[in-house]
């Protein structure tokens, strides 16, 4: 009896090992099925959801999605285009949301007078959302408090 069970288990493991590589090939990243060293064209960004109204958040402390296009916005060590609308000095004129107080705290927990350096590159955390099919189906639902 135990022998039969172990033969059956080997059989199952065998199936799992052959099926997995097949599935792994069906799912592709946006740049395609390329090795890290291979050059690729950047994916086209042509279906950005851009209705200028903040989108509902899916979990507490989610960096909100960007509800507008950011194509061509300069964001490097010389200039931060996002701050021209989202800084405390400019948000009212631009009718944009001001950056929250958390963004002034540095990594040691000190409140800074200016934007903390670790929040400078906004797109590390904030991204515009695109109207595309999910790479992998899922049944994710936002927490109740945010629905
Ligand atoms: C020309 C002005 C302008 C620029 C530049 C700009 N934004 Fe915005 N942003 C807005 C406005 C207006 C809103 C919508 C505010 C509203 O309707 O409440 C907004 C909304 C947002 C929100 C949503 C806030 C929320 O509460 O959900 C995020 C996140 C955001 N922008 C990030 C960025 C980032 C990152 C950049 C730079 C890559 C950027 N924005 C550049 C004007 C701008
Ligand atoms: C390290 C990740 C990170 C970076 C970098 C970052 N943010 Fe955020 N941002 C968040 C998170 C998380 C939240 C939501 C929680 C909070 O308010 O702190 C948020 C919230 C916001 C909000 C909504 C504020 C509100 O009142 O609802 C705006 C607007 C925003 N960020 C703009 C920016 C801009 C502009 C930059 C670049 C100058 C930036 N963020 C950089 C993580 C980040």
mmCIF file of C-alpha atoms and ligand atoms in Angstrom:
data_model
loop_
_atom_site.group_PDB
_atom_site.id
_atom_site.type_symbol
_atom_site.label_atom_id
_atom_site.label_comp_id
_atom_site.label_asym_id
_atom_site.label_seq_id
_atom_site.Cartn_x
_atom_site.Cartn_y
_atom_site.Cartn_z
ATOM 1 C CA UNK A 1 0.000 0.000 0.000
ATOM 2 C CA UNK A 2 2.715 2.540 0.997
ATOM 3 C CA UNK A 3 4.611 1.540 -2.155
ATOM 4 C CA UNK A 4 1.567 2.351 -4.255
ATOM 5 C CA UNK A 5 1.230 5.726 -2.577
ATOM 6 C CA UNK A 6 4.867 6.631 -3.164
ATOM 7 C CA UNK A 7 4.643 5.568 -6.823
ATOM 8 C CA UNK A 8 1.576 7.798 -7.141
ATOM 9 C CA UNK A 9 3.408 10.703 -5.474
ATOM 10 C CA UNK A 10 6.353 10.351 -7.874
ATOM 11 C CA UNK A 11 3.853 10.380 -10.696
ATOM 12 C CA UNK A 12 2.304 13.651 -9.409
ATOM 13 C CA UNK A 13 5.706 15.288 -8.944
ATOM 14 C CA UNK A 14 6.580 14.219 -12.479
ATOM 15 C CA UNK A 15 3.473 15.949 -13.847
ATOM 16 C CA UNK A 16 4.137 19.087 -11.790
ATOM 17 C CA UNK A 17 7.713 19.329 -13.134
ATOM 18 C CA UNK A 18 6.676 18.958 -16.782
ATOM 19 C CA UNK A 19 3.671 21.286 -16.572
ATOM 20 C CA UNK A 20 5.451 24.159 -14.802
ATOM 21 C CA UNK A 21 7.959 25.104 -17.535
ATOM 22 C CA UNK A 22 5.124 25.098 -20.076
ATOM 23 C CA UNK A 23 3.084 27.565 -17.996
ATOM 24 C CA UNK A 24 6.122 29.737 -17.336
ATOM 25 C CA UNK A 25 6.442 30.269 -21.074
ATOM 26 C CA UNK A 26 2.897 31.508 -21.538
ATOM 27 C CA UNK A 27 3.343 34.431 -19.130
ATOM 28 C CA UNK A 28 5.531 37.189 -20.551
ATOM 29 C CA UNK A 29 6.714 40.465 -19.136
ATOM 30 C CA UNK A 30 5.874 43.636 -21.068
ATOM 31 C CA UNK A 31 9.287 43.581 -22.774
ATOM 32 C CA UNK A 32 8.694 40.049 -24.029
ATOM 33 C CA UNK A 33 10.425 36.774 -23.364
ATOM 34 C CA UNK A 34 13.971 38.199 -23.436
ATOM 35 C CA UNK A 35 17.030 37.593 -21.305
ATOM 36 C CA UNK A 36 18.229 40.465 -19.089
ATOM 37 C CA UNK A 37 21.160 41.194 -21.413
ATOM 38 C CA UNK A 38 19.030 41.381 -24.568
ATOM 39 C CA UNK A 39 18.092 44.800 -25.949
ATOM 40 C CA UNK A 40 14.396 45.481 -26.357
ATOM 41 C CA UNK A 41 12.008 48.191 -27.498
ATOM 42 C CA UNK A 42 10.239 49.874 -24.575
ATOM 43 C CA UNK A 43 6.580 48.789 -24.394
ATOM 44 C CA UNK A 44 4.227 51.298 -26.020
ATOM 45 C CA UNK A 45 2.292 53.366 -23.504
ATOM 46 C CA UNK A 46 -0.811 54.314 -25.428
ATOM 47 C CA UNK A 47 -3.683 53.344 -23.193
ATOM 48 C CA UNK A 48 -2.908 55.321 -20.062
ATOM 49 C CA UNK A 49 -6.054 55.907 -18.012
ATOM 50 C CA UNK A 50 -6.128 59.659 -17.836
ATOM 51 C CA UNK A 51 -9.286 61.192 -16.401
ATOM 52 C CA UNK A 52 -7.561 63.576 -13.956
ATOM 53 C CA UNK A 53 -9.642 62.375 -11.019
ATOM 54 C CA UNK A 54 -7.831 60.475 -8.254
ATOM 55 C CA UNK A 55 -8.402 56.714 -8.569
ATOM 56 C CA UNK A 56 -9.689 54.680 -5.660
ATOM 57 C CA UNK A 57 -6.932 52.980 -3.675
ATOM 58 C CA UNK A 58 -6.881 49.228 -3.165
ATOM 59 C CA UNK A 59 -5.081 48.996 0.153
ATOM 60 C CA UNK A 60 -4.130 51.324 2.983
ATOM 61 C CA UNK A 61 -0.796 53.057 2.306
ATOM 62 C CA UNK A 62 -0.913 52.315 -1.392
ATOM 63 C CA UNK A 63 0.993 54.978 -3.315
ATOM 64 C CA UNK A 64 -1.917 56.489 -5.288
ATOM 65 C CA UNK A 65 -1.900 55.854 -9.034
ATOM 66 C CA UNK A 66 -1.246 58.817 -11.284
ATOM 67 C CA UNK A 67 -4.542 59.753 -12.963
ATOM 68 C CA UNK A 68 -2.918 61.715 -15.822
ATOM 69 C CA UNK A 69 -0.265 61.325 -18.502
ATOM 70 C CA UNK A 70 3.348 61.894 -17.495
ATOM 71 C CA UNK A 71 4.904 61.314 -20.888
ATOM 72 C CA UNK A 72 7.704 63.801 -21.486
ATOM 73 C CA UNK A 73 7.774 65.085 -17.883
ATOM 74 C CA UNK A 74 11.381 65.744 -16.877
ATOM 75 C CA UNK A 75 12.284 63.904 -13.687
ATOM 76 C CA UNK A 76 16.020 63.823 -13.107
ATOM 77 C CA UNK A 77 18.644 65.355 -10.827
ATOM 78 C CA UNK A 78 18.280 68.768 -12.482
ATOM 79 C CA UNK A 79 14.517 69.175 -12.493
ATOM 80 C CA UNK A 80 11.396 67.566 -11.062
ATOM 81 C CA UNK A 81 8.377 68.373 -13.197
ATOM 82 C CA UNK A 82 5.974 66.710 -10.726
ATOM 83 C CA UNK A 83 6.813 69.303 -8.074
ATOM 84 C CA UNK A 84 5.809 72.143 -10.388
ATOM 85 C CA UNK A 85 2.202 71.073 -9.629
ATOM 86 C CA UNK A 86 2.370 68.908 -6.498
ATOM 87 C CA UNK A 87 4.683 70.913 -4.199
ATOM 88 C CA UNK A 88 3.149 72.852 -1.318
ATOM 89 C CA UNK A 89 4.118 76.078 -3.085
ATOM 90 C CA UNK A 90 2.345 75.195 -6.344
ATOM 91 C CA UNK A 91 -0.487 72.759 -5.654
ATOM 92 C CA UNK A 92 -3.232 75.362 -5.252
ATOM 93 C CA UNK A 93 -2.444 77.098 -8.515
ATOM 94 C CA UNK A 94 -2.296 73.724 -10.315
ATOM 95 C CA UNK A 95 -5.367 72.344 -8.484
ATOM 96 C CA UNK A 96 -3.324 69.236 -7.763
ATOM 97 C CA UNK A 97 -3.047 67.175 -4.577
ATOM 98 C CA UNK A 98 -0.168 68.393 -2.430
ATOM 99 C CA UNK A 99 2.531 65.895 -1.511
ATOM 100 C CA UNK A 100 1.660 64.496 1.946
ATOM 101 C CA UNK A 101 3.691 65.196 5.128
ATOM 102 C CA UNK A 102 5.137 61.644 5.015
ATOM 103 C CA UNK A 103 7.197 62.770 2.012
ATOM 104 C CA UNK A 104 9.159 65.216 4.165
ATOM 105 C CA UNK A 105 10.437 62.578 6.558
ATOM 106 C CA UNK A 106 13.963 61.317 5.888
ATOM 107 C CA UNK A 107 15.115 57.745 6.461
ATOM 108 C CA UNK A 108 16.106 58.525 10.064
ATOM 109 C CA UNK A 109 12.582 59.759 10.797
ATOM 110 C CA UNK A 110 13.500 63.473 10.907
ATOM 111 C CA UNK A 111 11.016 65.969 9.464
ATOM 112 C CA UNK A 112 12.761 67.964 6.743
ATOM 113 C CA UNK A 113 11.839 71.445 5.516
ATOM 114 C CA UNK A 114 11.905 70.117 1.965
ATOM 115 C CA UNK A 115 10.927 66.951 0.160
ATOM 116 C CA UNK A 116 13.006 64.066 1.497
ATOM 117 C CA UNK A 117 15.627 62.770 -0.925
ATOM 118 C CA UNK A 118 14.163 59.264 -0.762
ATOM 119 C CA UNK A 119 10.892 60.605 -2.212
ATOM 120 C CA UNK A 120 12.464 62.637 -4.996
ATOM 121 C CA UNK A 121 11.974 60.130 -7.798
ATOM 122 C CA UNK A 122 8.171 59.979 -7.666
ATOM 123 C CA UNK A 123 7.809 57.245 -10.281
ATOM 124 C CA UNK A 124 9.660 54.770 -8.054
ATOM 125 C CA UNK A 125 6.303 54.456 -6.282
ATOM 126 C CA UNK A 126 3.670 56.327 -8.317
ATOM 127 C CA UNK A 127 2.736 55.023 -11.741
ATOM 128 C CA UNK A 128 0.019 55.843 -14.233
ATOM 129 C CA UNK A 129 -2.319 52.921 -14.808
ATOM 130 C CA UNK A 130 -2.984 51.448 -18.210
ATOM 131 C CA UNK A 131 -6.088 49.823 -19.555
ATOM 132 C CA UNK A 132 -4.565 46.428 -20.374
ATOM 133 C CA UNK A 133 -5.337 42.799 -19.713
ATOM 134 C CA UNK A 134 -3.619 41.530 -16.541
ATOM 135 C CA UNK A 135 -0.611 39.283 -17.291
ATOM 136 C CA UNK A 136 -2.010 36.697 -14.906
ATOM 137 C CA UNK A 137 -5.661 36.411 -13.894
ATOM 138 C CA UNK A 138 -6.338 37.029 -10.208
ATOM 139 C CA UNK A 139 -9.199 37.445 -7.781
ATOM 140 C CA UNK A 140 -7.754 40.355 -5.791
ATOM 141 C CA UNK A 141 -10.287 42.530 -3.983
ATOM 142 C CA UNK A 142 -9.616 45.816 -2.171
ATOM 143 C CA UNK A 143 -9.896 45.819 1.615
ATOM 144 C CA UNK A 144 -13.485 46.468 2.778
ATOM 145 C CA UNK A 145 -12.702 49.815 4.378
ATOM 146 C CA UNK A 146 -11.713 51.270 0.994
ATOM 147 C CA UNK A 147 -14.595 49.949 -1.095
HETATM 148 C C1 LIG B 1 0.565 70.148 -14.844
HETATM 149 C C2 LIG B 1 0.370 69.813 -13.447
HETATM 150 C C3 LIG B 1 0.779 68.422 -13.003
HETATM 151 C C4 LIG B 1 2.006 67.803 -13.177
HETATM 152 C C5 LIG B 1 3.249 68.327 -13.888
HETATM 153 C C6 LIG B 1 1.898 66.521 -12.500
HETATM 154 N N1 LIG B 1 0.659 66.382 -11.933
HETATM 155 FE FE1 LIG B 1 -0.027 64.817 -10.831
HETATM 156 N N2 LIG B 1 -1.867 65.661 -10.690
HETATM 157 C C7 LIG B 1 -2.209 66.885 -11.209
HETATM 158 C C8 LIG B 1 -3.642 67.111 -10.993
HETATM 159 C C9 LIG B 1 -4.409 68.366 -11.414
HETATM 160 C C10 LIG B 1 -4.122 65.954 -10.323
HETATM 161 C C11 LIG B 1 -5.570 65.634 -9.940
HETATM 162 C C12 LIG B 1 -5.953 66.194 -8.622
HETATM 163 C C13 LIG B 1 -7.431 66.005 -8.340
HETATM 164 O O1 LIG B 1 -8.250 65.957 -9.268
HETATM 165 O O2 LIG B 1 -7.769 65.906 -7.158
HETATM 166 C C14 LIG B 1 -2.985 65.058 -10.137
HETATM 167 C C15 LIG B 1 -3.039 63.857 -9.496
HETATM 168 C C16 LIG B 1 -1.923 63.079 -9.186
HETATM 169 C C17 LIG B 1 -1.926 61.928 -8.311
HETATM 170 C C18 LIG B 1 -3.144 61.320 -7.598
HETATM 171 C C19 LIG B 1 -3.297 61.824 -6.197
HETATM 172 C C20 LIG B 1 -4.369 61.044 -5.439
HETATM 173 O O3 LIG B 1 -4.708 61.481 -4.335
HETATM 174 O O4 LIG B 1 -4.841 60.012 -5.911
HETATM 175 C C21 LIG B 1 -0.646 61.448 -8.272
HETATM 176 C C22 LIG B 1 -0.139 60.244 -7.497
HETATM 177 C C23 LIG B 1 0.163 62.309 -9.118
HETATM 178 N N3 LIG B 1 -0.646 63.285 -9.670
HETATM 179 C C24 LIG B 1 1.517 62.138 -9.329
HETATM 180 C C25 LIG B 1 2.269 62.882 -10.221
HETATM 181 C C26 LIG B 1 3.636 62.588 -10.580
HETATM 182 C C27 LIG B 1 4.445 61.433 -10.042
HETATM 183 C C28 LIG B 1 4.036 63.529 -11.483
HETATM 184 C C29 LIG B 1 5.359 63.646 -12.200
HETATM 185 C C30 LIG B 1 5.768 62.482 -12.988
HETATM 186 C C31 LIG B 1 2.910 64.442 -11.656
HETATM 187 N N4 LIG B 1 1.852 64.001 -10.896
HETATM 188 C C32 LIG B 1 2.945 65.593 -12.434
HETATM 189 C C33 LIG B 1 -1.366 67.772 -11.840
HETATM 190 C C34 LIG B 1 -0.068 67.514 -12.231
HETATM 191 C C1 LIG B 2 9.026 55.651 -1.643
HETATM 192 C C2 LIG B 2 7.726 55.716 -2.313
HETATM 193 C C3 LIG B 2 7.196 57.078 -2.741
HETATM 194 C C4 LIG B 2 7.846 58.074 -3.446
HETATM 195 C C5 LIG B 2 9.265 58.063 -3.995
HETATM 196 C C6 LIG B 2 6.884 59.148 -3.609
HETATM 197 N N1 LIG B 2 5.681 58.785 -3.018
HETATM 198 FE FE1 LIG B 2 3.962 59.883 -3.017
HETATM 199 N N2 LIG B 2 3.066 58.499 -1.824
HETATM 200 C C7 LIG B 2 3.617 57.282 -1.451
HETATM 201 C C8 LIG B 2 2.680 56.588 -0.573
HETATM 202 C C9 LIG B 2 2.925 55.227 0.062
HETATM 203 C C10 LIG B 2 1.544 57.419 -0.444
HETATM 204 C C11 LIG B 2 0.270 57.160 0.389
HETATM 205 C C12 LIG B 2 0.551 57.263 1.860
HETATM 206 C C13 LIG B 2 1.011 58.627 2.239
HETATM 207 O O1 LIG B 2 0.232 59.594 2.105
HETATM 208 O O2 LIG B 2 2.172 58.729 2.640
HETATM 209 C C14 LIG B 2 1.818 58.611 -1.254
HETATM 210 C C15 LIG B 2 0.924 59.654 -1.404
HETATM 211 C C16 LIG B 2 1.080 60.679 -2.351
HETATM 212 C C17 LIG B 2 0.059 61.643 -2.714
HETATM 213 C C18 LIG B 2 -1.378 61.709 -2.173
HETATM 214 C C19 LIG B 2 -1.483 62.651 -1.039
HETATM 215 C C20 LIG B 2 -2.850 62.721 -0.436
HETATM 216 O O3 LIG B 2 -3.100 63.695 0.285
HETATM 217 O O4 LIG B 2 -3.695 61.828 -0.652
HETATM 218 C C21 LIG B 2 0.605 62.474 -3.654
HETATM 219 C C22 LIG B 2 -0.062 63.636 -4.350
HETATM 220 C C23 LIG B 2 1.984 62.042 -3.859
HETATM 221 N N3 LIG B 2 2.233 60.964 -3.045
HETATM 222 C C24 LIG B 2 2.856 62.651 -4.726
HETATM 223 C C25 LIG B 2 4.201 62.308 -4.841
HETATM 224 C C26 LIG B 2 5.156 63.066 -5.646
HETATM 225 C C27 LIG B 2 4.829 64.268 -6.498
HETATM 226 C C28 LIG B 2 6.365 62.436 -5.493
HETATM 227 C C29 LIG B 2 7.715 62.871 -6.043
HETATM 228 C C30 LIG B 2 8.142 64.204 -5.696
HETATM 229 C C31 LIG B 2 6.162 61.271 -4.619
HETATM 230 N N4 LIG B 2 4.840 61.253 -4.238
HETATM 231 C C32 LIG B 2 7.140 60.338 -4.257
HETATM 232 C C33 LIG B 2 4.852 56.809 -1.811
HETATM 233 C C34 LIG B 2 5.839 57.539 -2.479
#
